[in-house]
CSV table of C-alpha atoms and ligand atoms in Angstrom, one decimal:
chain,number,residue,atom,x,y,z
U,1,MET,CA,0.0,0.1,0.0
U,2,LYS,CA,1.0,3.5,-0.5
U,3,ILE,CA,0.2,6.5,1.8
U,4,GLY,CA,0.8,10.0,0.8
U,5,VAL,CA,1.8,12.6,3.5
U,6,ILE,CA,0.7,16.0,2.3
U,7,GLY,CA,4.2,17.6,2.2
U,8,PHE,CA,4.1,21.3,2.1
U,9,GLN,CA,4.6,22.2,5.7
U,10,GLY,CA,4.7,20.7,9.1
U,11,ALA,CA,5.8,17.4,10.6
U,12,VAL,CA,6.1,15.4,7.3
U,13,ASN,CA,9.1,13.2,7.8
U,14,GLU,CA,7.9,12.1,11.3
U,15,HIS,CA,4.5,10.9,9.7
U,16,ILE,CA,6.5,9.1,7.1
U,17,THR,CA,8.6,7.3,9.5
U,18,ALA,CA,5.7,6.6,11.9
U,19,THR,CA,3.5,5.1,9.0
U,20,GLU,CA,6.3,2.9,7.7
U,21,ARG,CA,7.1,1.7,11.2
U,22,ALA,CA,3.3,0.9,11.7
U,23,MET,CA,3.4,-0.9,8.3
U,24,ARG,CA,6.2,-3.2,9.5
U,25,GLU,CA,4.5,-3.8,12.9
U,26,LEU,CA,1.2,-4.8,11.2
U,27,GLY,CA,3.2,-6.9,8.7
U,28,LEU,CA,2.0,-4.8,5.7
U,29,SER,CA,4.2,-4.1,2.8
U,30,GLY,CA,4.1,-0.6,1.4
U,31,GLU,CA,5.6,2.9,1.7
U,32,ALA,CA,4.8,6.4,2.6
U,33,ILE,CA,5.6,9.4,0.4
U,34,TRP,CA,6.0,13.0,0.6
U,35,LEU,CA,3.1,14.1,-1.5
U,36,LYS,CA,3.0,17.5,-3.3
U,37,ASP,CA,1.3,17.2,-6.5
U,38,ASP,CA,-1.7,16.0,-8.5
U,39,ALA,CA,-0.1,13.1,-10.2
U,40,GLN,CA,0.9,11.5,-6.9
U,41,LEU,CA,-2.6,11.7,-5.6
U,42,SER,CA,-3.7,9.2,-8.0
U,43,GLU,CA,-1.0,6.7,-6.9
U,44,VAL,CA,-1.8,6.6,-3.1
U,45,ASP,CA,-4.3,4.5,-1.1
U,46,GLY,CA,-4.6,6.9,1.8
U,47,LEU,CA,-3.6,10.5,2.8
U,48,ILE,CA,-2.2,12.1,6.0
U,49,ILE,CA,-2.5,15.8,6.6
U,50,PRO,CA,0.2,16.7,9.2
U,51,GLY,CA,0.2,19.4,11.9
U,52,GLY,CA,1.8,22.9,11.1
U,53,GLU,CA,-0.2,25.8,10.5
U,54,SER,CA,-3.8,25.2,9.1
U,55,THR,CA,-4.1,28.5,7.2
U,56,THR,CA,-0.7,27.8,5.5
U,57,ILE,CA,-1.3,24.2,4.8
U,58,GLY,CA,-4.9,25.1,3.3
U,59,ARG,CA,-3.5,27.9,1.2
U,60,LEU,CA,-0.6,25.7,-0.2
U,61,ILE,CA,-2.9,22.8,-1.0
U,62,SER,CA,-5.0,25.3,-2.8
U,63,ASN,CA,-2.1,26.7,-4.8
U,64,ALA,CA,-1.0,23.4,-5.8
U,65,GLY,CA,-4.4,22.7,-7.3
U,66,ILE,CA,-5.1,19.7,-5.2
U,67,PHE,CA,-7.7,21.1,-2.7
U,68,GLU,CA,-10.7,19.7,-4.6
U,69,LYS,CA,-9.3,16.3,-5.4
U,70,ILE,CA,-8.4,15.7,-1.7
U,71,GLN,CA,-12.0,16.6,-1.0
U,72,GLU,CA,-13.3,14.2,-3.5
U,73,MET,CA,-11.1,11.5,-2.3
U,74,GLY,CA,-12.3,12.0,1.2
U,75,LYS,CA,-15.9,12.0,0.1
U,76,SER,CA,-15.2,8.7,-2.1
U,77,GLY,CA,-14.0,6.7,1.0
U,78,VAL,CA,-10.2,7.1,0.7
U,79,PRO,CA,-8.9,7.1,4.3
U,80,ILE,CA,-7.5,10.4,5.6
U,81,LEU,CA,-5.7,11.0,8.9
U,82,GLY,CA,-5.6,14.6,9.9
U,83,THR,CA,-3.4,15.5,12.9
U,84,CYS,CA,-3.5,18.9,14.7
U,85,ALA,CA,-3.7,21.4,11.8
U,86,GLY,CA,-4.8,18.5,9.7
U,87,LEU,CA,-7.8,17.9,12.0
U,88,ILE,CA,-8.8,21.5,11.5
U,89,LEU,CA,-8.8,21.1,7.7
U,90,LEU,CA,-11.0,17.9,7.9
U,91,ALA,CA,-13.7,19.9,9.8
U,92,LYS,CA,-17.0,20.9,8.2
U,93,GLU,CA,-17.2,24.0,10.6
U,94,GLY,CA,-14.9,26.2,12.4
U,95,GLY,CA,-15.3,28.6,15.4
U,96,GLU,CA,-15.3,32.5,15.2
U,97,GLU,CA,-11.6,32.7,14.4
U,98,ILE,CA,-12.0,30.4,11.4
U,99,LYS,CA,-15.0,32.0,10.2
U,100,GLU,CA,-13.5,35.5,10.5
U,101,THR,CA,-10.3,34.6,8.7
U,102,LYS,CA,-12.5,32.7,6.0
U,103,GLN,CA,-9.9,30.0,6.2
U,104,PRO,CA,-10.9,27.2,3.6
U,105,LEU,CA,-11.8,23.9,5.2
U,106,LEU,CA,-12.1,20.6,3.4
U,107,LYS,CA,-15.5,20.1,5.0
U,108,LEU,CA,-15.4,16.3,5.2
U,109,MET,CA,-16.1,15.6,8.9
U,110,ASP,CA,-19.3,16.4,10.8
U,111,MET,CA,-17.5,18.4,13.5
U,112,LYS,CA,-16.9,22.0,14.6
U,113,VAL,CA,-13.4,22.8,15.6
U,114,ILE,CA,-11.6,25.6,17.5
U,115,ARG,CA,-8.2,26.6,16.8
U,116,ASN,CA,-5.7,27.1,19.7
U,117,ALA,CA,-8.3,25.7,21.9
U,118,PHE,CA,-6.2,25.2,25.1
U,119,GLY,CA,-5.2,28.8,25.6
U,120,ARG,CA,-2.1,30.8,25.5
U,121,GLN,CA,-0.6,29.8,28.9
U,122,LYS,CA,-0.8,26.1,28.0
U,123,GLU,CA,0.2,26.3,24.4
U,124,SER,CA,2.1,22.9,24.6
U,125,PHE,CA,1.6,20.1,27.1
U,126,GLU,CA,1.9,16.4,27.2
U,127,THR,CA,-0.7,14.1,28.8
U,128,ASP,CA,-1.7,10.4,28.9
U,129,LEU,CA,-5.0,10.0,27.0
U,130,GLU,CA,-7.5,7.3,27.5
U,131,VAL,CA,-8.3,6.2,24.1
U,132,PRO,CA,-10.4,2.9,24.3
U,133,ALA,CA,-10.2,2.1,20.7
U,134,PHE,CA,-6.5,1.7,21.1
U,135,GLY,CA,-6.7,-0.6,24.2
U,136,GLU,CA,-6.1,-0.1,27.9
U,137,LYS,CA,-2.6,1.4,27.8
U,138,PRO,CA,-2.8,5.3,27.7
U,139,PHE,CA,-1.7,7.0,24.5
U,140,PRO,CA,1.0,9.8,24.9
U,141,GLY,CA,-0.7,12.9,23.8
U,142,ILE,CA,1.6,15.7,22.6
U,143,PHE,CA,-0.3,18.9,22.2
U,144,ILE,CA,1.3,21.8,20.5
U,145,ARG,CA,-1.1,25.0,20.2
U,146,ALA,CA,-3.7,22.4,19.6
U,147,PRO,CA,-7.1,22.6,18.3
U,148,ALA,CA,-10.1,20.8,19.8
U,149,ILE,CA,-13.4,19.5,18.6
U,150,GLU,CA,-16.2,21.6,20.1
U,151,GLU,CA,-19.0,19.7,18.6
U,152,VAL,CA,-19.7,16.5,16.7
U,153,TRP,CA,-22.9,15.3,14.8
U,154,GLY,CA,-23.9,12.6,12.2
U,155,ASN,CA,-21.9,9.4,12.8
U,156,VAL,CA,-18.8,11.0,14.1
U,157,ARG,CA,-17.4,8.8,16.9
U,158,THR,CA,-15.4,10.5,19.8
U,159,LEU,CA,-12.3,8.6,20.5
U,160,ALA,CA,-10.6,10.5,23.2
U,161,LYS,CA,-11.2,13.7,25.4
U,162,SER,CA,-8.6,15.8,27.3
U,163,LYS,CA,-9.6,18.7,29.8
U,164,GLY,CA,-13.2,18.1,28.9
U,165,LYS,CA,-12.7,18.7,25.3
U,166,ILE,CA,-12.9,16.2,22.3
U,167,VAL,CA,-9.4,15.7,21.0
U,168,ALA,CA,-9.8,12.6,18.7
U,169,ALA,CA,-12.7,11.4,16.5
U,170,GLU,CA,-13.4,9.2,13.6
U,171,GLN,CA,-16.1,9.1,10.9
U,172,GLU,CA,-15.9,6.1,8.6
U,173,ASN,CA,-12.7,6.7,6.5
U,174,LEU,CA,-11.7,9.9,8.4
U,175,LEU,CA,-9.5,10.0,11.5
U,176,ALA,CA,-8.8,13.2,13.3
U,177,MET,CA,-6.3,13.8,16.3
U,178,ALA,CA,-5.7,17.2,17.9
U,179,PHE,CA,-2.4,16.1,19.1
U,180,HIS,CA,0.9,14.7,17.4
U,181,PRO,CA,1.0,10.9,17.4
U,182,GLU,CA,3.9,11.1,14.9
U,183,LEU,CA,6.0,12.6,17.4
U,184,THR,CA,5.9,9.7,19.8
U,185,SER,CA,7.1,6.0,19.4
U,186,ASP,CA,3.7,4.7,20.0
U,187,THR,CA,2.4,3.9,16.6
U,188,ARG,CA,-1.1,2.9,17.6
U,189,THR,CA,-2.7,5.9,15.7
U,190,HIS,CA,-0.9,5.0,12.5
U,191,GLN,CA,-1.9,1.2,12.9
U,192,TYR,CA,-5.5,2.2,13.5
U,193,TYR,CA,-5.4,4.4,10.5
U,194,LEU,CA,-3.6,1.7,8.2
U,195,GLU,CA,-6.4,-0.8,9.2
U,196,LYS,CA,-8.9,1.6,7.6
U,197,VAL,CA,-6.6,1.7,4.5
U,198,GLU,CA,-6.4,-2.0,4.3
U,199,ARG,CA,-10.1,-2.4,4.7
U,200,ASN,CA,-10.7,0.1,1.9
U,201,THR,CA,-8.1,-1.4,-0.6
U,202,SER,CA,-9.0,-5.1,0.0
R,1,LIG,N1,-2.5,26.1,15.9
R,1,LIG,C1,-2.2,25.5,14.6
R,1,LIG,C2,-3.3,26.0,13.7
R,1,LIG,O1,-4.2,26.6,14.1
R,1,LIG,C3,-2.2,24.1,14.7
R,1,LIG,C4,-1.0,23.6,15.6
R,1,LIG,C5,-0.3,22.4,15.1
R,1,LIG,O2,-0.6,21.8,14.1
R,1,LIG,N2,0.6,22.0,15.8
R,1,LIG,O3,-3.2,25.6,12.4
């Protein structure tokens, strides 16, 4: 299988490494690639949108002319993992700040997101998260100027909460994390995501 990590800005290499490690752990053959153009989109079985700055990533995806195609892929069932800024881009709705800046969203997941939801004093923190879908062992959550999901509807399933806010969710082929699983050695997020890809391609 081939996974494309949208590679304009953010933690791209870390996602490539974590994805390939998770493939090995699951016994899957495949690779993760640094994705920048339209031609590569046709080659991949899944997409990862990394953390970074959601306004910048959104703008660069539009400039590269692949915004609509990513949207279509998400709608047609191609698995997409969005982390941090990537989570913001997956959302159908944004809070005031997103509305005011007219930031383009892919509008794929039935959720409303807030940027920088954990306030300025606590811009970055690490915490053990309960993620029942990953088993009993807590997941190391690394939050960096993280967003949060304010509201979900439709068939979105909440996967984890922190400080009373939803920080991980899934909806069919889509998986969104407010934290940075690619910065830990715990590959359960990437494994969970690759299982979606495997189901979609087999
Ligand atoms: N605060 C960033 C944004 O709003 C997200 C931060 C991150 O991806 N680490 O886009």
